[in-house]
XYZ file of C-alpha atoms in Angstrom:
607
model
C 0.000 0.000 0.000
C 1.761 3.420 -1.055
C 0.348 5.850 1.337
C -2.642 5.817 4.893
C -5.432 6.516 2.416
C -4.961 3.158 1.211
C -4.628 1.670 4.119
C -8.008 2.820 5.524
C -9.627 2.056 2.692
C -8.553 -1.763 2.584
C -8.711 -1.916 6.556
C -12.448 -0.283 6.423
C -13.511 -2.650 3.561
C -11.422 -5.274 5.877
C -14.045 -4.309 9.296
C -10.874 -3.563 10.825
C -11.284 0.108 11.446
C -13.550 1.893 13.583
C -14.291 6.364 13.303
C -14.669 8.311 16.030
C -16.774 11.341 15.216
C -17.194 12.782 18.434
C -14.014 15.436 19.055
C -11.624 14.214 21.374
C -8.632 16.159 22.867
C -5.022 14.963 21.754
C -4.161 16.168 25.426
C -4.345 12.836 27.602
C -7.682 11.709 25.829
C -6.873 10.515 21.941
C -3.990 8.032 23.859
C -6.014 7.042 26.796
C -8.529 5.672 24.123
C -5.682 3.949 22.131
C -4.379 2.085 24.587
C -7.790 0.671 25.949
C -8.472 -0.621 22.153
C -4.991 -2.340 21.835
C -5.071 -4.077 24.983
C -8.470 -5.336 23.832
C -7.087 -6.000 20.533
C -9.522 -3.472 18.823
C -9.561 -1.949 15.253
C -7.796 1.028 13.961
C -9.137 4.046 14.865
C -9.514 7.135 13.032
C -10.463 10.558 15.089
C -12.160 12.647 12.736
C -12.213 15.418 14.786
C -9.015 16.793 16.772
C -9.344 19.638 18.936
C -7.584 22.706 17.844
C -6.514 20.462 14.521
C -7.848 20.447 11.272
C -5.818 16.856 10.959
C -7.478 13.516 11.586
C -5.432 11.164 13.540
C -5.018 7.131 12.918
C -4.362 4.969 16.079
C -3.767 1.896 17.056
C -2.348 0.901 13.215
C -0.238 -2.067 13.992
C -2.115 -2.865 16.817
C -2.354 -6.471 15.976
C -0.398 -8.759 13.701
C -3.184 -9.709 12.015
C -3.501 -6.250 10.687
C 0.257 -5.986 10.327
C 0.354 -9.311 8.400
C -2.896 -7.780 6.058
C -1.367 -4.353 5.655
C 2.112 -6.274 4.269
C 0.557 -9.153 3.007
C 1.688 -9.046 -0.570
C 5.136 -7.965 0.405
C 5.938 -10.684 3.764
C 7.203 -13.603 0.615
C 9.174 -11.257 -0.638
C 10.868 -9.844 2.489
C 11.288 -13.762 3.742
C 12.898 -14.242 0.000
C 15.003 -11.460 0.901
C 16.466 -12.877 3.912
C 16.508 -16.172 3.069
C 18.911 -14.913 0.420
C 21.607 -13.248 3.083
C 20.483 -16.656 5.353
C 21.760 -19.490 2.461
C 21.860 -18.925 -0.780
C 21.601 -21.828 -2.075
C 18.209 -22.509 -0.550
C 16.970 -20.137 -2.401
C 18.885 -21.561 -5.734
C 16.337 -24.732 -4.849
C 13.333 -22.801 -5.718
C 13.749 -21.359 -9.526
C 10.220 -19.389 -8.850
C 11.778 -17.630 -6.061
C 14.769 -17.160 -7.713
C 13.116 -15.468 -10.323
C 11.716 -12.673 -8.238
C 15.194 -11.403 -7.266
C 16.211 -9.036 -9.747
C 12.261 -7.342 -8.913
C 13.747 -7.217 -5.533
C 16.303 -5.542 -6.042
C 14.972 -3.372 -8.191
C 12.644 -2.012 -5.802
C 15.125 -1.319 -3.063
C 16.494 1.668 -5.328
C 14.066 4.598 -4.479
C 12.377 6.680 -7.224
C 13.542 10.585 -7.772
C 10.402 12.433 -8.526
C 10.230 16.110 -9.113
C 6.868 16.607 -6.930
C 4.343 14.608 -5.076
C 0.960 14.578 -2.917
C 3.573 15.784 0.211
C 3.823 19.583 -1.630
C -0.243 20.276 -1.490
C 0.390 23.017 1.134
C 2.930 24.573 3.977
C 1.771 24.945 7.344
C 2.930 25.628 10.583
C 3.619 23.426 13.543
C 0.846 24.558 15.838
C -1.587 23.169 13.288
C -0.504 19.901 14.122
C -2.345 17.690 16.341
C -0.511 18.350 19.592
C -0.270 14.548 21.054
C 0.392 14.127 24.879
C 0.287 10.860 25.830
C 0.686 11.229 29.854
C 0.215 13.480 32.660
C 3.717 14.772 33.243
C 5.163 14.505 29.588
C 7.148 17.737 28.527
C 4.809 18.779 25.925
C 3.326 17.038 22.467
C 5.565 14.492 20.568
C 5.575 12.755 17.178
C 5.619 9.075 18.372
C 5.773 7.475 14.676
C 8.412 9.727 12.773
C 10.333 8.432 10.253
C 13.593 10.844 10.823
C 15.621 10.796 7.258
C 19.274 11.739 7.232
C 22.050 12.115 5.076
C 25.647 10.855 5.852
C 27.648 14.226 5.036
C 30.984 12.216 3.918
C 28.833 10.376 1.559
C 25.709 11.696 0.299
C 23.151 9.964 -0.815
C 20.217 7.355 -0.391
C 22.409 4.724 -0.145
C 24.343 5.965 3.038
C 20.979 6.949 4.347
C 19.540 6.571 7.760
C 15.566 6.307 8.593
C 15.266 6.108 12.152
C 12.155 6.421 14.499
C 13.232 8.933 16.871
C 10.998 10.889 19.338
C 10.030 14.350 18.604
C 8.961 17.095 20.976
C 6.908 19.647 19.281
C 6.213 22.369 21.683
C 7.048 22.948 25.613
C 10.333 23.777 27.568
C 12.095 26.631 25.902
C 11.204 25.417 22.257
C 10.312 28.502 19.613
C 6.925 27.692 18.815
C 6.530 26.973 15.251
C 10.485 27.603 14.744
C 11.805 24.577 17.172
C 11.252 21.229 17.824
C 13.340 18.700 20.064
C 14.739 15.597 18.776
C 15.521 13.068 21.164
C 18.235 10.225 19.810
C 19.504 8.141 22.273
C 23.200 5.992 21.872
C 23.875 2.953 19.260
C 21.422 5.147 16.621
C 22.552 5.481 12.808
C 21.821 9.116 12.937
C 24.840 9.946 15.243
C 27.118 8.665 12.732
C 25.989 11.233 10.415
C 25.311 14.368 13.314
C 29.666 13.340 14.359
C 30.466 13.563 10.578
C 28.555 17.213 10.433
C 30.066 18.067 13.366
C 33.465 17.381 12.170
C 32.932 19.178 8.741
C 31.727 22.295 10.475
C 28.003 21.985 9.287
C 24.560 21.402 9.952
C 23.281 18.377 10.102
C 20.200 18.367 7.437
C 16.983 16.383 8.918
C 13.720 15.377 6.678
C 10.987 14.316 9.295
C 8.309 12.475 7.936
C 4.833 11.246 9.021
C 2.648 8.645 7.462
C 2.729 8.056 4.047
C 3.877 4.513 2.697
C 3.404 1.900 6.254
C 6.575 0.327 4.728
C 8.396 3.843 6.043
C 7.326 3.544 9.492
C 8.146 -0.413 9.579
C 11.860 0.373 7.930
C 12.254 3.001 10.674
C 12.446 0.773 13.439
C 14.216 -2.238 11.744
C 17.352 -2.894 13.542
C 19.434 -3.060 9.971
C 23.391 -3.280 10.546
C 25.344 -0.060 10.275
C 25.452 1.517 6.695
C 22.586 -0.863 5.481
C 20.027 1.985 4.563
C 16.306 1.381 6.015
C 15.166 3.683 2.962
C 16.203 0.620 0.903
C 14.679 -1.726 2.700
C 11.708 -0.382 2.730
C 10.781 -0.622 -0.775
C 11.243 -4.102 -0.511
C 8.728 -4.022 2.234
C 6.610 -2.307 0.069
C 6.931 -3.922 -3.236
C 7.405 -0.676 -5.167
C 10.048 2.138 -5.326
C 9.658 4.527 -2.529
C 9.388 7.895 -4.689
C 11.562 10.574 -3.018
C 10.732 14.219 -4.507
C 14.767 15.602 -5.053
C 15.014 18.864 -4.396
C 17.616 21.838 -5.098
C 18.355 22.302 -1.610
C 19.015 19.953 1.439
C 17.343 16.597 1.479
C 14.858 14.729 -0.338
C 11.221 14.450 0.779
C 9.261 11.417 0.714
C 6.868 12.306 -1.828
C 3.655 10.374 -0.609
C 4.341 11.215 3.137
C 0.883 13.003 5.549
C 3.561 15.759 6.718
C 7.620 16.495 6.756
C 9.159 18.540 8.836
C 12.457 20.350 7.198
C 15.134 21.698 8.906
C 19.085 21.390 10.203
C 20.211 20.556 13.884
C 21.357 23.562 15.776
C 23.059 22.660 18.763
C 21.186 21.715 22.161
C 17.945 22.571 24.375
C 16.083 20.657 26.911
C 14.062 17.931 26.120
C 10.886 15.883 27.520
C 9.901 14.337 30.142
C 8.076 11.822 28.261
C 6.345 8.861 29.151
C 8.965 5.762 27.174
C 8.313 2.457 26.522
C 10.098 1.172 29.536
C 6.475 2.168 31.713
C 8.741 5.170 33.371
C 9.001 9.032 32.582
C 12.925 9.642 30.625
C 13.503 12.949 32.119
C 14.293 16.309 30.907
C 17.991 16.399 29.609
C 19.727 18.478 26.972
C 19.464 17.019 23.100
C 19.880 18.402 19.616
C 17.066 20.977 18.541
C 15.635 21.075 14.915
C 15.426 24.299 13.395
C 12.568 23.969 11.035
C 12.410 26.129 7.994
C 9.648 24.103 6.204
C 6.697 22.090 6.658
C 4.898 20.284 4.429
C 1.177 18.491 4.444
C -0.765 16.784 1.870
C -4.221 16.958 1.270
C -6.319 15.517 3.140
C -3.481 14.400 5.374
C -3.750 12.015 8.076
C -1.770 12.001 11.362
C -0.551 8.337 12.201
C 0.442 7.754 16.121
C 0.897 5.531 18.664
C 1.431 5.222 22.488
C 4.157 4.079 24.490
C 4.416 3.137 28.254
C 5.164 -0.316 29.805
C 4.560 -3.002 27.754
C 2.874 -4.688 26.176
C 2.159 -1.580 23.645
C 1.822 -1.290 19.877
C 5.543 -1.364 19.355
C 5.283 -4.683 21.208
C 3.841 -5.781 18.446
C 6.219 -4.423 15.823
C 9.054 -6.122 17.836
C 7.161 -9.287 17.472
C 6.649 -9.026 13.884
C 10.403 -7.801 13.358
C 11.770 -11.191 15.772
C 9.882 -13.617 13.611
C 11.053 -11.836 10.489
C 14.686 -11.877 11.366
C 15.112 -15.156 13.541
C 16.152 -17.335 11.353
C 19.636 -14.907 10.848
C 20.871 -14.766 14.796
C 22.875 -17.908 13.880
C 24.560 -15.716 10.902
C 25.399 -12.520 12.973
C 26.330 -14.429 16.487
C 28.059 -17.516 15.113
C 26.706 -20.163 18.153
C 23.635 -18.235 18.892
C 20.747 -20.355 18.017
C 17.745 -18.389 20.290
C 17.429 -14.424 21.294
C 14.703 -13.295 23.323
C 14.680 -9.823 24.275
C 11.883 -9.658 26.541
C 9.311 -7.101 26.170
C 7.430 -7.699 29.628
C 10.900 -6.206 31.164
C 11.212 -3.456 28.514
C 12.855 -5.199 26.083
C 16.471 -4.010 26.478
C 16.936 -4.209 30.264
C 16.708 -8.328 29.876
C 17.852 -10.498 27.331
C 17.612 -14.209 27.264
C 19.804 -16.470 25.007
C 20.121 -20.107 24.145
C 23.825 -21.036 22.538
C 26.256 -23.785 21.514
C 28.291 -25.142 24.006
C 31.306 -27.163 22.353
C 34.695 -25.902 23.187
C 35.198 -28.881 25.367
C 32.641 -31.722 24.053
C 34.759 -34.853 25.602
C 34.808 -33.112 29.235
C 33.035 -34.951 32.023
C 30.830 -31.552 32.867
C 30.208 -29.114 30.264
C 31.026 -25.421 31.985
C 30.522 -22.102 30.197
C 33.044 -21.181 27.972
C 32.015 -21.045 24.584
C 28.644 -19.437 25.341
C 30.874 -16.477 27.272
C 32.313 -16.237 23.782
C 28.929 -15.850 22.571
C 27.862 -13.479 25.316
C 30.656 -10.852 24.530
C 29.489 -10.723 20.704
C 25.798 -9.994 21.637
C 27.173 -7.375 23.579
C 29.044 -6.098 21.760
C 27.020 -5.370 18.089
C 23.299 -4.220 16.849
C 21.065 -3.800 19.338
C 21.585 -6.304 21.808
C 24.504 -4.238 22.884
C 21.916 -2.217 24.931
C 21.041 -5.533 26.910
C 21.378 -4.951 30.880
C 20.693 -8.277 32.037
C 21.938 -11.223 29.653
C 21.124 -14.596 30.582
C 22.736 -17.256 28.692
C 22.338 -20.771 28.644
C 24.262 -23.937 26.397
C 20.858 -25.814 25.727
C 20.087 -25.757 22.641
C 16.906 -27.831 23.581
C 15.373 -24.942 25.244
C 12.561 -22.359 23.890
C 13.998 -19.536 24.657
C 10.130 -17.837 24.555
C 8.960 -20.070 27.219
C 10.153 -18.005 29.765
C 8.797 -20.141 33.276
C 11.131 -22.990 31.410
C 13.844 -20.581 30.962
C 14.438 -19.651 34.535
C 14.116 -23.575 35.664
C 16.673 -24.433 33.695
C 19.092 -21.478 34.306
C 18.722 -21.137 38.016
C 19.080 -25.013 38.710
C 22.500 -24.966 36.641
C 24.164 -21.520 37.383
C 27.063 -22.032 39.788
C 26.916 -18.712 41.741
C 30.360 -18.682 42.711
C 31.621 -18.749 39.261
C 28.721 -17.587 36.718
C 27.968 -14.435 37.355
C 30.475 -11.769 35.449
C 30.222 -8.340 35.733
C 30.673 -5.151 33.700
C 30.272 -1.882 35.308
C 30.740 1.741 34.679
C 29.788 0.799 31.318
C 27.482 2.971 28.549
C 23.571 1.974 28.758
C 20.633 2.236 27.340
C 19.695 6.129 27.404
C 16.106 5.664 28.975
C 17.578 3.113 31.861
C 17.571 5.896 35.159
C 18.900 2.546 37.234
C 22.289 3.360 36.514
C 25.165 6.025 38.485
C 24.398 8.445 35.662
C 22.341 9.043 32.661
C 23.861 6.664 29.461
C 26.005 4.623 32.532
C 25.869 1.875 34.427
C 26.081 -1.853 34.525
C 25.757 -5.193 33.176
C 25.321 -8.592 33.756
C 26.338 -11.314 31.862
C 24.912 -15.309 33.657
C 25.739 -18.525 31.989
C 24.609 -21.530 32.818
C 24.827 -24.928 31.468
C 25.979 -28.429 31.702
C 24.037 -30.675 34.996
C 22.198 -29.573 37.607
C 23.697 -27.358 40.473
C 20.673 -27.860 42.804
C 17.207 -28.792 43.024
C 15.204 -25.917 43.162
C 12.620 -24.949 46.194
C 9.036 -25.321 46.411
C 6.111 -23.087 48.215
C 6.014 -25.197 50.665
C 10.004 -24.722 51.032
C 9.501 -21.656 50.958
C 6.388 -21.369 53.932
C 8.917 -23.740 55.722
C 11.583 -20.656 55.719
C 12.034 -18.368 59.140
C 12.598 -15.209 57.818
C 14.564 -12.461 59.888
C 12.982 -9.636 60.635
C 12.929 -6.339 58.655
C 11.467 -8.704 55.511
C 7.483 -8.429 54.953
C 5.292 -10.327 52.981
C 7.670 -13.167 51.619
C 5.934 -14.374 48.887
C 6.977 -17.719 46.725
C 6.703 -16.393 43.000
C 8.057 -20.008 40.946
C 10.637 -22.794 41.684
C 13.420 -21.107 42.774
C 12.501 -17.593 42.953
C 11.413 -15.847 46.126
C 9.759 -12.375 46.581
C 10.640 -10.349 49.496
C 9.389 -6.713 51.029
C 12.260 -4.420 52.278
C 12.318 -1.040 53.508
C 11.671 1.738 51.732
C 14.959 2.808 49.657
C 16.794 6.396 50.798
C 19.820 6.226 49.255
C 22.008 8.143 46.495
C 22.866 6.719 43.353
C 26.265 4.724 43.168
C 25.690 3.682 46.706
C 24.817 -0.184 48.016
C 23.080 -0.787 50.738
C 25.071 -2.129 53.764
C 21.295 -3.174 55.870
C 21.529 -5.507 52.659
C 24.309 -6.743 53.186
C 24.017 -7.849 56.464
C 20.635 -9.394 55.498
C 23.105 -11.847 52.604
C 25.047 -13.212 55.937
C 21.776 -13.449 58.248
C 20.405 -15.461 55.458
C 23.434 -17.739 54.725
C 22.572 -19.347 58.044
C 18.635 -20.077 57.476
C 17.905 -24.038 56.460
C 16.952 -24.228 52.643
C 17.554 -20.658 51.747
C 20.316 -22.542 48.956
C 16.924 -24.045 47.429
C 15.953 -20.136 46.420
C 19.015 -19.054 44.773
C 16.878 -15.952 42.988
C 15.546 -13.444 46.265
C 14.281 -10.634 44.607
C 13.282 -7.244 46.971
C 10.756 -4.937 46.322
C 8.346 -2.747 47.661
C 5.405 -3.973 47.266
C 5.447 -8.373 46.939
C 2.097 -8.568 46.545
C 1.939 -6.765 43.147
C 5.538 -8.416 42.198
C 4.471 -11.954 42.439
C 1.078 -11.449 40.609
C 2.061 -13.208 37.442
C 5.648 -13.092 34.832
C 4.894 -9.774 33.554
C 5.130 -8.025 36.913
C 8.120 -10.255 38.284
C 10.048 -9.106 35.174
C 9.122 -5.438 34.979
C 9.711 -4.742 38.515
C 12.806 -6.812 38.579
C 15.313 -5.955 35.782
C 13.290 -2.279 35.369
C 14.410 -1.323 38.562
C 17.803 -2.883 39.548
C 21.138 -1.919 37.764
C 23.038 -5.328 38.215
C 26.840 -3.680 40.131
C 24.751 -1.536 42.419
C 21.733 -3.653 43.657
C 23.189 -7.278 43.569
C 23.905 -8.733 46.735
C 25.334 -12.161 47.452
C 24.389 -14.962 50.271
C 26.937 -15.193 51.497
C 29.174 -12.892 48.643
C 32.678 -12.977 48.315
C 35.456 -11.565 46.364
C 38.329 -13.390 44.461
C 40.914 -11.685 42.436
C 38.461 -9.304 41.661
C 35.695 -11.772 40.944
C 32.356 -11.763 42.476
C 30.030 -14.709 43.611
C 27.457 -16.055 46.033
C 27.618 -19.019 47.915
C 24.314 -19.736 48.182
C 21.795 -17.309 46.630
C 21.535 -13.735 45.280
C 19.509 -11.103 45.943
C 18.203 -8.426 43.632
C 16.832 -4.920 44.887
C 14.067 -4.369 42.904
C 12.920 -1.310 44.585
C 12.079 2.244 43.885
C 14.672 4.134 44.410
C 14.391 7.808 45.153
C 16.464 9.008 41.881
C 14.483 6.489 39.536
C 11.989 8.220 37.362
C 8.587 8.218 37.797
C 6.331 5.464 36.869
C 3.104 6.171 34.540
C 0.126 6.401 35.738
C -3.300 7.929 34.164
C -4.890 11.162 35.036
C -8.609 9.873 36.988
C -10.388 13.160 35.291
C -9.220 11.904 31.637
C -10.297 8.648 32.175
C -14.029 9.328 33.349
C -14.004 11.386 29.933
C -13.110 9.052 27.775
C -15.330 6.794 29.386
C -18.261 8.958 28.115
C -16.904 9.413 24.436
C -16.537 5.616 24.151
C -19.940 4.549 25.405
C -20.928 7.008 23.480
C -19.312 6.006 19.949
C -20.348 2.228 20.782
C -17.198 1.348 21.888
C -17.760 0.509 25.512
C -16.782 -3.051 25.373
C -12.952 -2.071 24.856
C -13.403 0.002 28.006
C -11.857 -1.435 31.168
């Protein structure tokens, strides 16, 4: 489909879209409604009316992958073709018919130069826009779908182009309204490439912002291609026609059947956000490149595409589900022993990943230990964007589904050797919207391998109810074989600092009967909400915890500067006082909304 008028024609035709007629606020309301229909696995929506916006808005788009599937469904063979190609290929030499679609695949991937397009209709100004604010204490309205297009300045060009999906602030803080907007990048991004190689030149770095258009953009943006693979390539493969690109005499070139584009060079730095991220936290305010804008562009009748982030599961859950099954099948190419990834969304996706290698440097020893999945470790950690991974637990079965999570842990935590496993990396860069860390973009990680027989037999509840605890802990609570949930005191202390009453609780512990049956403790604030199912055990535990600060051992020791635990760890989970915020609704917006969706027949999506 080349541009969101198609799209809502075939997803109308397709009972797969649903218009909302009564106006509804993009402050708090338009996202409030969003969310309720994706966690009920709803339609698209189109709001026909936006307050103080001529422009209708489009929600909840990829909200499913059925509708993902339907909206590429002429394009998916192709794109598998594609990567079966890079994958072997001589499977694809096995299958003439495929084989004779490359050369149409390739052909695509070039984009088409145009000399105008739909995207030229009209100028307008920012403040026309709808002004989308997702949560209560977010810095202002954001684009939450651009597709950000940049130029490498050493090598001009599509093909040393980058199409990223970065968030962009549109009004608040000390932005010039209509002049201004933020652009928020965060580390391990293809755009800083090209903003370092402006920056050495002495120039500007040129940025093309575009929204809607082709869906194939907005899928391309977020594909996690390797360096100086252009996502504006890619995505004409995705759509199964050239991507026309209007050229023009100055600056960049504009996607020609794009809703809007914002035009306009970086120029230096302002403050940006808060904004309510895909972790479920606020990232706060910190200083990031402003836009300049000297143009913007909208097409007739243009549409404004959006989504909302917070903790997952989300909409971009679902793109990261749809990218994982697309790309699977090449781990084994780019981390040579790596047969499984699982970056798991329930814990914000970059904060945990699980892994399932080859273990085979020593096949004829009596017990396998890890070695060769270290190996393995140190290469996901060290390319794309599993290099962002806090948390990386590894394991040497290959046996293992590396998606069934309960199974995971079993099989980890009754093989780990806690004296030995457990290998830190600290004062190391991190992910940008991780606040767990001693500084913003700095922290920790955690690399535990486990494999070969098993360690210990892991502890039941009724282990568990058997257990004395020592005072100070409330509301123990069993969570899964293994794993125990414990409440702590409430957390006062600054970053970079452990906690010594922590400490002392490791050796109280190392003396209770069957506490070696629970090598996983995790703290937290509240246990009761912790231990309520998978999704809250692994948002509150690798969301909150940077690995060097808030591990602590039972009983832990130190040997030429390696770290272990005798007999269990412990995790602290809790808030701590310089963690952001966590998202929560405003009660006013939600009675509203309450009343517009009973009222447009959509009550059964309401919770």
């Amino acid at each position: 489909m080349k541009n969101l008028q198609q799209v809502i024609y075939a997803l109308e035709k397709n009972n797969d879209l649903v218009r909302i007629k009564t106006e509804v606020d993009p402050y708090l309301q338009v996202a409030a409604i969003q969310r309720r229909i994706f966690r009920a696995k709803g339609p698209a929506i189109l709001f026909e009316k936006v307050k103080n916006s001529p422009f209708p808005m489009l929600g909840n788009l990829f909200g499913t992958r059925q509708r993902l599937n339907f909206i590429f469904s002429k394009t998916l063979k192709t794109v598998e073709t594609l990567f079966k190609l890079k994958l072997s290929p001589f499977e694809v030499l096995k299958s003439p018919t495929k084989l004779s679609k490359l050369p149409k695949i390739f052909l695509t991937t070039i984009p088409k130069t145009v000399s105008t397009g739909p995207i030229l209709a009209q100028k307008i100004k920012i403040s026309q826009l709808p002004a989308l604010v997702s949560w209560p204490l977010d810095g202002g309205p954001y684009i939450t779908l651009p597709q950000v297009y940049t130029e490498n300045p050493l090598k001009p060009g599509y093909f040393h182009s980058n199409l990223g999906m970065y968030r962009v602030q549109l009004k608040g803080n000390n932005y010039i309204l209509n002049e201004e907007v933020g652009l928020h990048y965060q580390i391990h991004r293809g755009i800083g490439v090209h903003h370092k190689n402006a920056l050495d030149k002495g120039e500007p770095l040129w940025v093309n912002i575009f929204i809607g258009g082709p869906p194939a953009m907005t899928l391309a943006a977020i594909m996690p291609l390797p360096e100086g693979i252009s996502e504006l390539l890619f995505a004409g493969v995705l759509a199964g026609h050239r991507i026309k690109m209007i050229k023009q005499k100055e600056n960049l070139p504009i996607s020609a059947e794009a809703d809007f584009c914002l035009c306009g060079y970086i120029d230096g730095l302002k403050p940006e956000g808060p904004f309510g991220d895909h972790l479920g936290y606020y990232s706060l305010k910190h200083d990031f490149p402003v836009l300049k804008i000297t143009r913007v562009y909208a097409k007739k009748n243009a549409i404004w595409p959006f989504t909302t982030v917070g903790r997952p599961p989300q909409e971009d859950t679902i793109f990261g589900e749809f990218i994982h099954d697309l790309t699977k099948d090449l781990v084994p190419q780019v981390f040579t022993g790596v047969k499984q990834i699982h970056a798991v969304d329930a814990a914000g996706v970059h904060p945990l990943l699980l892994a399932v290698g080859r273990e085979s440097y020593v096949p004829f020893a009596a017990e396998k230990i890890p070695q060769e999945i270290l190996t393995q470790a140190m290469s996901l950690l060290g390319q794309t964007q599993t290099a962002l991974s806090k948390y990386l637990l590894i394991v040497g079965e290959e046996n293992i589904d590396v998606k069934n999570i309960p199974q995971f842990f079993d099989y980890f935590l009754s093989r780990i050797d806690l004296k030995r496993d457990l290998h830190f990396i600290t004062r190391t860069t991190m992910d940008t919207l991780d606040y767990t860390g001693i500084s913003l973009n700095q922290g920790s990680k955690l690399v535990a391998a486990a494999c070969g027989s098993k360690k210990r037999k892991l502890g039941l509840k009724q282990d568990f109810l058997e257990i004395k605890w020592p005072a100070g802990i409330f509301q123990p609570m069993f969570f899964a074989p293994g794993i125990g949930i414990l409440g702590w005191q409430k957390h006062t202390l600054p970053k970079d600092t452990q906690d010594k009453t922590l400490v002392t609780l490791g050796k109280i512990l190392y003396n209770i009967p069957k506490i070696e049956k629970f090598p996983l403790l995790v703290i937290t604030d509240d246990p009761l909400f912790t231990a309520a199912n998978w999704e809250n055990f692994l948002w509150i535990t690798f969301t909150r915890s940077d690995p060097a600060t808030d591990i602590y051992g039972i009983d832990e020791y130190y040997k030429c500067k390696h770290w272990g635990a005798k007999k269990a760890i412990l995790i602290d989970a809790r808030l701590k006082s310089y963690h952001a915020p966590p998202l929560e609704e405003d009660p006013e917006t939600i009675n509203t909304i309450k009343e517009i969706m009973f009222k447009e027949k959509l009550g059964k999506y309401f919770e």
